[in-house]
Amino acid sequence: MLRLEELRIDMGGGTLDADLSFAPGRRVAVLGPSGAGKSTLLDVIAGFRTPISGRLAWGDRDLTQVPPQARPVSILFQDSNLFPHLDLARNLGLALRPDGRKPGAEEMPRIEGALARVGLEGLARRKPGTLSGGQQSRAALARVLLMARPVLLLDEPFAALGPGLKREMLTVVREVAETLGALTLMVTHDPNDARAFAQDVVLVTDGLVHPPVPVEPFFSVPSKAFREYLGELG
Amino acid sequence: MARSPFAIIAGLTLAALTLGPVAVVLIRAGGLSALAPGDWLALRFTVWQALLSAVLSVALAVPVARALVRQRFPGRAVLVTLMGAPFILPVIVAVMGLIAVFGRAGLVNDVLGGLGLPLVDIYGLHGVLLAHVFFNLPLAVRMLLTGWQAVPGERLRLATSLGLSRAALWRVIDGPVILRVAPGALVVIFVICLTSFAVALTLGGGPRATTVELAIYQAMRFDFDLGRAATLGLIQLALGLGAGILALKVTQTDGFGLGRDRALVRRDGAGWRRWTDGMWIALAGLFLLVPLGAVVLRGLQGLMLLRADTIVAAGHSVAVAGASTVLCMIWAVALANRRGELLALAAITVSPLVLGTGLFLMLRPFVNPFTMALPVTALVNALMGLPFALRIITPQAEALKTDYGRLRASLGLTGWAWLRLIWVPRLRRPLGFAAGLVAALAMGDLGVIALFADPDRATLPLQVYRLMGSYQMEAAAGAALLLLALSLGAFVMLDRGGRLAEA
């Protein structure tokens, strides 16, 4: 269980409050207008930002002061998920060897296995620049597999992809999440992504992170806040 | 790499190496009474020549820059690039070139003499001004060009579609650009000229054309009056601090004008303005290129006359430049963030001669300071190059941190892995450019070495100066050409190295 207990987060001008929890292994969509604090929420869970007050916990473990690399969390960003001058083997190797040494005979099969799992067999020696956008996303997901952490955060990583490719990537994410049994939080501003991918939806509006609601009732019986968000869209 | 132990050590060393010598100078300074009457003249001359140099450079840069903005011609890009060259040109080489053109037996006097007109004399105030304008006119032109390029293209198109007259165009675009850039340019050039040493050493001198820096040198070398040198150092320190504060207040972030050259279409350069603009561009081009051409031509003849001592001096220069570059780049790696940049800028308000004096006083109880001439020169040059290196590296280092800092944290990359695998490979280009600049500056520097050197330990710039002083002008020209080749070679090699490695 990932618990956000009376968290208050500085948004530079306003604050964001969160008091909710997520069950392990769930797939959750984080919806809300831009600037509401969706990415900020992920930054706090990943450890890139410290909340003003409150507590963050994974099971019995208090995470509030734990540095990012020691948290049970892996994250995919909007871009810059891979170092462009390193080949995929080196990029993925960093997940296994944070001291930056070349992946050895022990690690290479694991790296190649992870690449195969996301449909990138035999591309270990390619640099990210020679791959398509979809392949780059797959490579970043292969690294998530190697990190094997029980919480996966996705900060709109497929925003730049077309609708068909995006649906394909959501399937890969789903497979990766199920393989790891990881709790997955995905930020998006597109309700269709939420429908296609998530089991639960969390709405972030007006300085508040609303508690998760299962997808079905979320869309069939929309809350007042969600109706306002849709109204904003047009 | 904020606040890593490495950065803290680097910052503390930097502070100790600048504040230490300053403290020693302060302790040793015997009070203002120890000043000779000539020293007050030196102070007045320093401020006066810096002021005149700044005003002349900027005033002449305005028509040149405006001509470059509104005219297109083949070779324009090369000329704009050349405007950046004086930065890495050794002062002594430029002085040789200016003497070849404006000196007693130079081209200009040949023409004037042929016409029966009075000859010009390059030594004294106007020689100092000539050299300062030679170095700083291109700097002012580049700063102004950057200012003009910052004008949004839409505004220019709007002005054209409104059919604004030339006067109106001046009022809404050109006037504001000049007003915005000129104060910063004036202050930057004023500050640069305040610490002028090599120019004053070669073209000035005498009671009427001595800068404070030169007076420090004379007090040390000729009178061996350490107390007076320290007091003069104190005055130079106050000048530098005052000017530094002034510069911080007036200049904007693009202070050094290392701008891109974006195309900007203007239609107001037609008609007779093509001719006046052409004249300005030609004059500026000649003023910059003829002296350099003269150095090359005379130097080619002089290369035959290079003796062993000049070759040894060249070896010293290469070693000093190498050591300065390595030291400076280590500092730059540790301090490539905004705080580090401020620290480095604060460090250069202390002039090289003040640092040199302080280090001399610090070393004297332990060793013969003259034996330390080369290491001290390397150290001081590394310090002087650091702000430029940081100015080049920091923006891209900060961008790298913004792009990949979170990924680094999430992977838990060690500092060493980050530096070796990500930081250096991603920043090859700015690192190469900065290293090239520092190497060229160190190679051509004629400052603190003059304070320390004995006959056995000259660098190449000092050797050129000594050859000039003993009227071996041919040999001096040959040595100057060698120095020019070494400086440019070091710059091109390191800059290219960074670019190639990136590909």
XYZ file of C-alpha atoms in Angstrom:
737
model
C 0.000 0.000 0.000
C 1.349 3.436 -1.039
C 0.009 5.936 1.466
C -0.046 9.724 1.071
C -0.957 11.017 4.529
C -2.077 14.645 4.748
C 0.568 15.686 2.240
C 0.802 19.380 1.481
C 2.957 20.296 -1.510
C 4.278 23.732 -2.465
C 3.189 24.597 -6.004
C 4.922 27.971 -6.167
C 1.969 30.275 -5.536
C -0.523 27.685 -4.299
C -0.489 24.354 -2.543
C -1.598 20.844 -3.443
C -3.170 18.603 -0.798
C -3.229 14.829 -0.965
C -4.613 12.337 1.544
C -5.190 8.950 -0.087
C -3.685 5.527 -0.649
C -3.092 3.097 -3.524
C -3.239 -0.699 -3.364
C -0.218 -2.617 -4.761
C -0.480 -3.754 -8.371
C -3.297 -1.351 -9.368
C -3.149 0.657 -12.589
C -4.145 4.236 -11.862
C -4.668 7.160 -14.247
C -3.928 10.617 -12.844
C -6.208 13.054 -14.702
C -6.516 16.805 -14.508
C -6.019 20.123 -16.275
C -2.503 21.286 -17.067
C -0.850 23.124 -14.220
C -3.040 21.364 -11.621
C -0.051 19.536 -10.164
C -0.156 16.039 -11.693
C 3.565 15.964 -12.452
C 4.336 17.647 -9.132
C 2.527 14.838 -7.345
C 4.671 12.263 -9.179
C 7.822 14.250 -8.334
C 6.932 14.044 -4.643
C 6.307 10.301 -4.799
C 9.582 9.784 -6.722
C 11.498 11.948 -4.233
C 12.519 14.859 -6.461
C 10.538 17.252 -4.264
C 9.907 17.358 -0.546
C 6.387 18.065 0.722
C 5.804 20.990 3.117
C 4.146 18.657 5.569
C 2.618 15.207 5.803
C 4.002 11.732 5.277
C 4.570 9.332 2.411
C 4.800 5.604 3.153
C 5.133 2.286 1.336
C 3.737 -0.390 3.636
C 5.369 0.233 7.002
C 8.261 2.145 5.503
C 8.255 5.946 5.808
C 9.561 7.328 2.494
C 9.263 11.048 3.195
C 13.000 11.608 3.668
C 14.314 8.736 1.507
C 16.401 9.850 -1.534
C 15.025 8.985 -5.012
C 17.387 6.105 -5.790
C 16.528 4.319 -2.536
C 12.750 4.474 -3.045
C 10.799 1.469 -4.359
C 9.936 3.627 -7.365
C 10.909 3.822 -11.034
C 9.773 6.662 -13.276
C 9.418 7.498 -16.969
C 9.500 11.174 -17.953
C 7.987 13.049 -20.905
C 11.389 12.978 -22.593
C 15.095 12.509 -21.786
C 14.556 8.954 -20.563
C 17.660 7.687 -22.358
C 21.133 9.206 -22.655
C 21.476 9.866 -26.401
C 25.224 9.151 -26.625
C 25.078 5.707 -24.965
C 23.812 2.552 -26.680
C 20.818 0.684 -25.255
C 22.995 -1.844 -23.421
C 24.837 0.971 -21.606
C 21.611 2.865 -20.941
C 19.940 -0.197 -19.468
C 23.147 -1.214 -17.719
C 22.941 1.929 -15.581
C 19.901 0.412 -13.876
C 22.033 -2.544 -12.764
C 25.328 -0.707 -12.196
C 24.869 2.866 -10.925
C 28.674 3.182 -10.762
C 28.579 3.324 -14.575
C 30.833 0.350 -15.275
C 30.281 -1.635 -18.457
C 27.658 -4.335 -17.993
C 29.533 -7.617 -17.582
C 28.891 -11.176 -18.766
C 26.441 -11.605 -15.921
C 24.340 -8.573 -16.763
C 24.251 -8.761 -20.565
C 21.766 -11.680 -20.752
C 19.434 -9.830 -18.378
C 19.656 -6.684 -20.505
C 19.017 -8.615 -23.714
C 16.152 -10.443 -22.050
C 14.537 -7.192 -20.978
C 14.899 -5.774 -24.493
C 13.313 -8.926 -25.929
C 10.390 -8.588 -23.543
C 9.510 -5.179 -24.988
C 10.070 -6.296 -28.599
C 13.553 -4.903 -29.158
C 15.544 -8.114 -29.703
C 19.050 -7.572 -30.982
C 19.057 -3.792 -30.674
C 21.374 -3.638 -27.630
C 24.158 -1.908 -29.580
C 21.953 0.772 -31.148
C 21.944 4.345 -29.898
C 18.595 5.973 -29.064
C 18.894 8.459 -31.944
C 18.739 5.605 -34.480
C 15.425 4.316 -33.058
C 11.851 5.489 -33.610
C 9.952 7.297 -30.853
C 8.013 4.148 -30.026
C 11.177 2.047 -29.826
C 12.768 4.612 -27.494
C 9.771 4.347 -25.190
C 10.040 0.574 -25.273
C 13.727 0.752 -24.367
C 12.929 2.979 -21.388
C 10.292 0.450 -20.298
C 12.876 -2.341 -20.601
C 14.956 -0.425 -18.083
C 11.935 -0.255 -15.772
C 11.797 -4.054 -16.009
C 15.440 -4.280 -14.965
C 14.984 -1.900 -12.057
C 12.129 -4.143 -10.907
C 10.666 -1.732 -8.379
C 7.149 -2.190 -7.051
C 5.906 1.300 -7.988
C 6.006 2.626 -11.564
C 5.335 6.293 -12.322
C 4.631 7.503 -15.866
C 4.721 11.260 -16.426
C 2.961 11.519 -19.826
C 5.773 9.566 -21.509
C 3.799 8.988 -24.722
C 2.421 12.494 -25.221
C 4.488 12.930 -28.395
C 3.294 9.675 -30.014
C 0.349 9.301 -32.400
C -2.903 7.699 -31.166
C -2.215 4.228 -32.640
C 1.315 4.052 -31.304
C 0.178 5.379 -27.950
C -2.395 2.565 -27.595
C 0.355 0.069 -28.466
C 2.637 1.552 -25.793
C -0.122 1.418 -23.184
C -0.336 -2.321 -23.873
C 3.423 -2.682 -23.337
C 3.198 -0.693 -20.106
C 0.398 -2.965 -18.971
C 2.520 -6.061 -19.656
C 5.504 -4.573 -17.866
C 3.366 -3.569 -14.884
C 1.811 -7.035 -14.690
C 5.191 -8.762 -14.960
C 6.472 -6.715 -12.048
C 3.169 -6.699 -10.193
C 3.817 -2.979 -9.854
C 1.461 -0.251 -8.766
C 1.393 2.032 -11.804
C 0.462 5.713 -11.740
C 0.164 7.330 -15.154
C -0.318 11.065 -15.623
C -2.458 11.999 -18.611
C -4.849 14.719 -19.665
C -6.693 12.443 -22.084
C -9.714 10.597 -20.598
C -9.392 8.006 -23.391
C -5.963 6.941 -22.073
C -7.511 6.463 -18.676
C -10.305 4.295 -20.121
C -7.880 2.188 -22.164
C -5.316 1.604 -19.450
C -6.454 2.188 -15.898
C -8.440 0.380 -13.238
C -8.746 3.494 -11.064
C -8.777 7.221 -11.763
C -7.432 10.006 -9.570
C -8.511 13.540 -10.392
C -6.220 16.471 -9.588
C -8.008 19.843 -9.582
C -8.204 23.021 -7.517
C -5.254 22.229 -5.276
C -6.603 18.822 -4.303
C -5.752 15.222 -5.229
C -9.120 13.428 -5.103
C -9.157 9.834 -3.813
C -9.075 7.069 -6.467
C -12.376 5.995 -8.022
C -12.772 2.826 -10.170
C -12.856 3.678 -13.886
C -16.424 2.510 -14.544
C -18.246 4.749 -12.014
C -15.757 7.578 -12.614
C -16.938 7.982 -16.188
C -20.561 6.815 -15.861
C -21.320 8.943 -12.794
C -18.943 11.879 -13.279
C -18.246 13.981 -10.214
C -18.800 17.752 -10.243
C -15.049 18.402 -10.442
C -14.665 16.046 -13.428
C -17.634 17.667 -15.229
C -15.967 21.035 -14.764
C -12.731 19.647 -16.188
C -14.551 18.274 -19.239
C -16.391 21.598 -19.617
C -12.998 23.276 -19.754
C -12.060 21.039 -22.647
C -14.992 22.370 -24.626
C 27.456 18.901 -8.895
C 26.338 21.395 -6.331
C 27.921 21.090 -2.934
C 29.817 17.877 -3.588
C 33.061 17.700 -1.598
C 34.882 18.226 -4.902
C 33.031 21.508 -5.535
C 33.636 22.710 -1.985
C 37.356 21.982 -2.199
C 37.547 23.727 -5.578
C 35.671 26.765 -4.261
C 37.821 27.009 -1.157
C 41.048 26.692 -3.156
C 39.874 29.424 -5.491
C 39.033 31.690 -2.559
C 42.323 30.942 -0.775
C 44.389 31.555 -3.892
C 42.828 34.967 -4.486
C 42.204 36.162 -0.944
C 45.563 34.872 0.347
C 47.708 37.074 -1.906
C 45.334 39.999 -1.352
C 45.661 39.594 2.420
C 49.440 39.512 2.157
C 49.385 42.661 0.040
C 47.108 44.350 2.579
C 49.389 43.437 5.475
C 52.500 44.497 3.622
C 51.063 47.790 2.315
C 52.853 50.592 4.097
C 50.080 53.186 3.971
C 49.472 55.706 1.225
C 52.376 57.866 2.336
C 54.752 55.419 0.726
C 53.544 56.451 -2.730
C 55.793 58.335 -5.092
C 54.264 61.418 -6.740
C 54.346 59.592 -10.080
C 51.995 56.979 -8.689
C 49.139 59.472 -8.465
C 49.758 60.333 -12.092
C 49.568 56.616 -12.863
C 46.195 56.368 -11.167
C 44.890 59.360 -13.133
C 46.283 58.005 -16.387
C 44.783 54.559 -15.772
C 41.262 55.892 -15.338
C 41.599 58.457 -18.132
C 42.915 56.054 -20.781
C 40.330 53.417 -19.834
C 37.568 55.982 -20.196
C 38.842 57.217 -23.571
C 39.406 53.650 -24.815
C 35.862 52.659 -23.895
C 34.259 55.733 -25.478
C 36.310 55.484 -28.677
C 35.729 51.736 -29.071
C 31.969 51.976 -28.623
C 31.571 55.155 -30.692
C 33.432 53.582 -33.621
C 31.665 50.252 -33.173
C 28.204 51.764 -33.689
C 28.562 52.628 -37.425
C 30.524 49.418 -38.087
C 27.955 47.202 -36.405
C 25.056 49.023 -38.089
C 26.718 48.564 -41.462
C 27.174 44.848 -40.759
C 23.535 44.551 -39.722
C 22.048 46.107 -42.820
C 24.424 45.000 -45.562
C 24.921 41.500 -46.984
C 28.089 40.703 -48.887
C 30.340 37.727 -49.517
C 32.777 37.262 -46.664
C 30.492 38.947 -44.142
C 30.280 35.823 -41.963
C 34.073 35.489 -42.006
C 34.450 39.118 -40.964
C 31.985 38.666 -38.080
C 33.919 35.570 -36.963
C 37.188 37.513 -37.224
C 35.713 40.089 -34.827
C 36.014 37.344 -32.198
C 39.672 36.684 -32.986
C 41.310 39.529 -30.998
C 40.095 37.749 -27.886
C 42.646 34.972 -28.371
C 45.270 37.168 -30.024
C 48.353 37.646 -27.810
C 48.668 41.348 -26.909
C 52.332 41.430 -27.820
C 51.561 40.122 -31.320
C 48.965 42.828 -31.893
C 51.398 45.440 -30.611
C 54.027 44.207 -33.077
C 51.463 44.533 -35.860
C 50.395 48.019 -34.802
C 54.035 49.146 -34.651
C 54.548 47.747 -38.144
C 51.664 49.876 -39.378
C 51.716 52.975 -37.201
C 55.276 52.907 -35.838
C 58.137 55.196 -36.727
C 59.142 53.149 -39.763
C 55.634 51.841 -40.384
C 53.343 51.918 -43.389
C 51.374 54.993 -42.300
C 54.480 57.085 -41.729
C 55.887 55.964 -45.086
C 52.796 57.394 -46.742
C 52.726 60.554 -44.593
C 56.465 61.104 -45.127
C 56.036 60.658 -48.866
C 53.382 63.357 -48.855
C 55.548 65.638 -46.732
C 53.120 65.479 -43.789
C 54.143 65.328 -40.092
C 54.809 61.792 -38.832
C 52.785 60.042 -36.117
C 54.354 58.634 -32.984
C 52.853 55.412 -31.618
C 54.327 55.646 -28.129
C 52.379 57.301 -25.313
C 48.670 57.854 -24.761
C 47.575 57.558 -28.365
C 49.512 54.312 -28.845
C 47.827 52.855 -25.777
C 44.440 54.019 -27.096
C 45.174 52.601 -30.537
C 45.946 49.163 -29.103
C 42.928 49.226 -26.787
C 40.617 50.184 -29.640
C 42.195 47.452 -31.763
C 41.248 44.886 -29.120
C 37.941 46.275 -27.965
C 36.326 47.677 -31.102
C 35.595 44.108 -32.301
C 34.238 43.228 -28.861
C 31.886 46.236 -28.944
C 30.831 45.379 -32.503
C 29.963 41.834 -31.464
C 28.014 43.024 -28.432
C 26.039 45.449 -30.618
C 25.392 42.747 -33.235
C 24.039 40.506 -30.486
C 21.796 43.368 -29.399
C 20.457 43.866 -32.908
C 19.881 40.150 -33.319
C 17.783 40.163 -30.165
C 15.250 42.425 -31.924
C 12.338 40.159 -32.872
C 11.998 39.756 -36.634
C 8.291 40.587 -36.317
C 9.073 44.072 -35.116
C 11.252 44.692 -38.140
C 8.597 43.360 -40.506
C 6.034 45.544 -38.761
C 8.264 48.585 -39.227
C 8.584 47.787 -42.930
C 4.865 47.234 -43.433
C 4.123 50.522 -41.655
C 6.527 52.148 -44.107
C 8.501 53.847 -41.332
C 10.921 56.546 -42.414
C 14.613 56.183 -41.633
C 14.270 58.609 -38.751
C 11.356 56.649 -37.331
C 13.226 53.366 -37.798
C 16.115 54.859 -35.860
C 13.778 55.923 -33.088
C 11.938 52.600 -32.679
C 14.675 50.050 -33.392
C 18.270 51.161 -33.784
C 18.283 53.858 -31.109
C 16.882 51.598 -28.384
C 19.305 48.789 -29.302
C 22.293 51.109 -28.985
C 20.998 52.614 -25.758
C 20.517 49.149 -24.294
C 23.886 47.702 -25.312
C 26.200 50.716 -25.173
C 26.294 51.223 -21.370
C 27.229 47.579 -20.816
C 29.837 47.687 -23.569
C 31.332 50.892 -22.166
C 31.651 49.408 -18.691
C 33.075 46.061 -19.853
C 35.727 47.771 -21.983
C 36.474 50.303 -19.259
C 37.068 47.448 -16.806
C 39.263 45.539 -19.259
C 41.393 48.623 -19.920
C 41.757 49.428 -16.216
C 43.935 46.358 -15.781
C 45.895 47.019 -18.941
C 49.474 45.948 -18.437
C 51.067 44.530 -21.574
C 49.875 47.401 -23.774
C 51.105 50.006 -21.308
C 54.388 48.101 -20.927
C 55.073 48.076 -24.652
C 53.501 51.297 -25.925
C 53.254 53.441 -22.781
C 55.728 53.988 -20.023
C 57.336 57.144 -18.768
C 55.673 59.387 -16.220
C 52.886 60.416 -18.624
C 51.710 56.996 -19.804
C 52.003 54.563 -16.913
C 49.065 52.517 -15.618
C 48.814 51.352 -12.017
C 49.542 47.786 -13.109
C 52.683 48.987 -14.864
C 53.656 51.021 -11.784
C 53.371 47.867 -9.661
C 55.718 46.118 -12.052
C 58.198 49.002 -12.007
C 58.123 49.230 -8.208
C 58.905 45.508 -8.012
C 61.406 45.156 -10.831
C 63.335 48.407 -10.856
C 63.036 49.864 -7.351
C 62.442 46.566 -5.554
C 60.172 48.604 -3.273
C 57.812 45.884 -2.038
C 55.914 48.260 0.253
C 55.121 50.629 -2.572
C 54.182 47.737 -4.872
C 51.808 46.503 -2.189
C 50.240 49.962 -1.779
C 49.811 50.251 -5.523
C 48.305 46.774 -5.481
C 45.806 48.035 -2.937
C 44.842 50.911 -5.243
C 44.447 48.534 -8.188
C 42.347 46.264 -5.997
C 40.028 49.162 -5.103
C 39.801 50.114 -8.787
C 38.993 46.521 -9.740
C 36.354 46.096 -7.039
C 34.726 49.425 -7.872
C 34.677 48.617 -11.563
C 33.418 45.087 -10.873
C 30.475 46.399 -8.861
C 29.755 48.929 -11.609
C 29.904 46.171 -14.219
C 27.517 43.940 -12.276
C 25.021 46.786 -12.053
C 25.131 47.847 -15.680
C 25.843 44.769 -17.777
C 23.263 42.274 -18.846
C 23.868 38.563 -19.050
C 25.227 38.679 -22.607
C 28.191 40.717 -21.424
C 30.865 39.009 -23.510
C 28.856 39.088 -26.709
C 29.563 35.540 -27.883
C 26.410 35.702 -29.969
C 25.124 33.768 -32.954
C 24.828 35.496 -36.290
C 21.211 35.149 -37.307
C 20.136 36.497 -40.684
C 18.036 39.627 -40.483
C 16.657 41.177 -43.626
C 16.661 44.945 -43.733
C 15.830 47.251 -46.551
C 17.150 50.520 -45.158
C 20.728 49.953 -46.354
C 20.100 50.865 -49.983
C 21.272 53.904 -51.997
C 24.220 55.989 -50.867
C 24.197 54.194 -47.531
C 25.672 51.210 -49.292
C 28.763 53.340 -49.846
C 29.068 54.783 -46.349
C 28.402 51.374 -44.832
C 30.943 49.848 -47.184
C 33.470 52.444 -46.123
C 32.979 51.688 -42.437
C 33.269 47.943 -42.998
C 36.375 48.372 -45.144
C 38.014 50.691 -42.616
C 37.327 48.322 -39.729
C 38.511 45.352 -41.778
C 41.729 47.112 -42.763
C 42.341 48.338 -39.229
C 42.112 44.772 -37.923
C 43.689 42.838 -40.777
C 46.594 44.973 -41.957
C 48.499 44.801 -38.645
C 48.018 41.022 -38.544
C 49.134 40.716 -42.137
C 52.210 42.777 -41.300
C 53.080 40.445 -38.411
C 52.835 37.428 -40.689
C 54.894 39.002 -43.495
C 57.663 40.305 -41.269
C 57.552 37.198 -39.129
C 58.179 34.905 -42.076
C 61.472 36.717 -42.676
C 62.247 36.680 -38.951
C 61.690 32.949 -38.511
C 65.249 32.350 -39.773
C 66.595 34.417 -36.906
C 65.013 32.392 -34.113
C 67.711 31.347 -31.669
C 67.763 28.585 -29.109
C 66.601 30.854 -26.261
C 63.427 31.684 -28.205
C 62.742 28.000 -28.817
C 63.237 27.291 -25.101
C 60.833 30.149 -24.273
C 58.285 28.667 -26.679
C 58.612 25.359 -24.845
C 57.965 27.152 -21.546
C 54.884 28.804 -23.021
C 53.459 25.512 -24.236
C 54.047 23.961 -20.805
C 52.488 26.942 -19.002
C 49.472 26.945 -21.340
C 49.025 23.200 -20.853
C 49.192 23.430 -17.063
C 46.874 26.472 -16.976
C 44.324 24.727 -19.149
C 44.295 21.524 -17.108
C 44.047 23.433 -13.819
C 41.361 25.766 -15.130
C 39.276 22.919 -16.528
C 39.410 21.021 -13.217
C 38.086 24.142 -11.520
C 35.498 24.617 -14.233
C 34.185 21.068 -13.868
C 33.758 21.590 -10.143
C 32.258 25.063 -10.332
C 30.046 24.936 -13.428
C 26.963 26.371 -11.766
C 25.626 29.847 -11.165
C 27.237 30.233 -7.768
C 30.599 29.113 -9.116
C 30.336 31.643 -11.909
C 29.848 34.489 -9.447
C 32.770 33.262 -7.369
C 35.036 33.196 -10.424
C 33.918 36.673 -11.505
C 34.691 37.960 -8.028
C 38.124 36.356 -8.311
C 39.103 38.322 -11.435
C 38.389 41.687 -9.875
C 41.799 40.957 -8.380
C 44.218 41.902 -11.146
C 46.997 39.531 -12.272
C 49.729 41.878 -11.081
C 48.152 42.192 -7.617
C 47.911 38.398 -7.425
C 51.476 38.162 -8.648
C 52.703 40.639 -6.038
C 50.875 38.763 -3.289
C 52.212 35.396 -4.386
C 55.707 36.871 -4.617
C 55.465 38.119 -1.017
C 54.043 34.768 0.132
C 56.743 32.694 -1.545
C 59.695 34.898 -0.599
C 60.259 33.577 2.931
C 60.458 30.014 1.616
C 61.981 29.968 -1.850
C 63.575 32.280 -4.338
C 60.389 33.576 -6.011
C 62.119 33.872 -9.381
C 62.487 30.086 -9.576
C 58.708 29.843 -9.271
C 58.022 32.105 -12.266
C 56.502 29.456 -14.523
C 54.237 27.684 -11.981
C 52.965 31.050 -10.707
C 52.246 32.187 -14.270
C 50.338 28.972 -14.973
C 48.309 29.389 -11.786
C 47.421 33.040 -12.378
C 46.438 32.341 -15.981
C 44.198 29.483 -14.876
C 42.457 31.886 -12.485
C 42.086 34.557 -15.157
C 40.652 32.096 -17.675
C 38.142 30.577 -15.272
C 35.288 33.117 -15.635
C 35.399 32.780 -19.423
C 35.455 28.979 -19.211
C 32.525 29.004 -16.808
C 30.593 31.467 -18.945
C 30.870 28.982 -21.818
C 30.273 25.748 -19.905
C 27.719 26.680 -17.241
C 24.595 27.262 -19.389
C 24.890 23.855 -21.023
C 25.857 22.140 -17.779
C 22.741 23.575 -16.143
C 20.619 22.442 -19.102
C 22.073 18.943 -18.773
C 21.123 18.924 -15.111
C 17.575 20.062 -15.924
C 17.180 17.392 -18.620
C 18.731 14.418 -16.856
C 19.047 15.329 -13.172
C 15.910 13.447 -12.190
C 16.847 10.386 -14.236
C 20.274 10.457 -12.594
C 18.699 10.593 -9.139
C 16.200 7.872 -9.917
C 18.979 5.550 -11.154
C 21.170 6.547 -8.222
C 24.172 7.168 -10.494
C 27.364 7.809 -8.556
C 29.057 11.198 -9.019
C 31.953 9.613 -10.853
C 29.689 7.678 -13.233
C 27.708 10.859 -13.958
C 30.890 12.812 -14.664
C 32.552 10.147 -16.786
C 29.587 8.710 -18.680
C 27.246 11.674 -19.014
C 28.720 15.064 -18.090
C 31.984 15.060 -20.011
C 30.655 13.252 -23.122
C 27.599 15.521 -23.370
C 29.617 18.723 -22.796
C 32.551 17.913 -25.114
C 31.816 20.863 -27.320
C 31.713 23.676 -24.745
C 34.548 21.995 -22.834
C 36.710 21.960 -25.961
C 35.861 25.556 -26.818
C 36.584 26.729 -23.266
C 39.836 24.774 -23.071
C 40.936 26.256 -26.396
C 40.187 29.759 -25.195
C 42.024 29.296 -21.905
C 45.025 27.708 -23.622
C 45.273 30.583 -26.108
C 44.923 33.198 -23.364
C 47.599 31.513 -21.265
C 49.900 31.063 -24.238
C 49.779 34.747 -25.125
C 49.742 36.257 -21.664
C 52.343 38.847 -20.863
C 51.549 39.794 -17.294
C 52.687 38.134 -14.146
C 55.598 36.448 -15.960
C 57.193 39.861 -16.453
C 57.077 40.372 -12.699
C 58.826 37.117 -11.855
C 61.005 36.160 -14.747
C 64.773 36.017 -14.808
C 66.735 35.478 -18.043
C 66.466 31.693 -17.737
C 62.723 31.535 -17.394
C 61.072 33.547 -20.117
C 57.858 32.600 -21.845
C 57.478 33.331 -25.527
C 55.513 36.613 -25.106
C 58.195 37.862 -22.724
C 60.891 36.769 -25.161
C 59.192 38.789 -27.919
C 59.156 41.787 -25.589
C 62.840 41.352 -24.747
C 63.803 41.063 -28.411
C 61.830 44.258 -29.117
C 63.542 45.948 -26.197
C 66.951 45.104 -27.628
C 65.886 46.390 -31.077
C 66.112 42.970 -32.729
C 62.874 43.705 -34.558
C 63.290 40.993 -37.199
C 63.840 38.276 -34.620
C 60.985 39.707 -32.532
C 58.688 39.495 -35.565
C 59.679 35.870 -36.112
C 59.033 35.027 -32.468
C 55.701 36.891 -32.618
C 54.640 34.820 -35.612
C 55.593 31.650 -33.764
C 53.538 32.841 -30.780
C 50.559 33.623 -33.006
C 50.769 30.160 -34.550
C 50.992 28.484 -31.128
C 48.030 30.434 -29.703
C 45.779 29.868 -32.687
C 46.991 26.289 -32.977
C 46.171 25.534 -29.338
C 42.731 27.087 -29.721
C 41.864 25.320 -32.971
C 43.191 21.970 -31.764
C 41.201 21.935 -28.517
C 38.054 23.439 -30.024
C 38.142 20.950 -32.913
C 38.857 18.135 -30.475
C 35.600 18.907 -28.684
C 33.617 19.071 -31.905
C 35.023 15.921 -33.474
C 34.560 13.852 -30.367
C 30.915 14.811 -30.342
C 30.213 13.558 -33.833
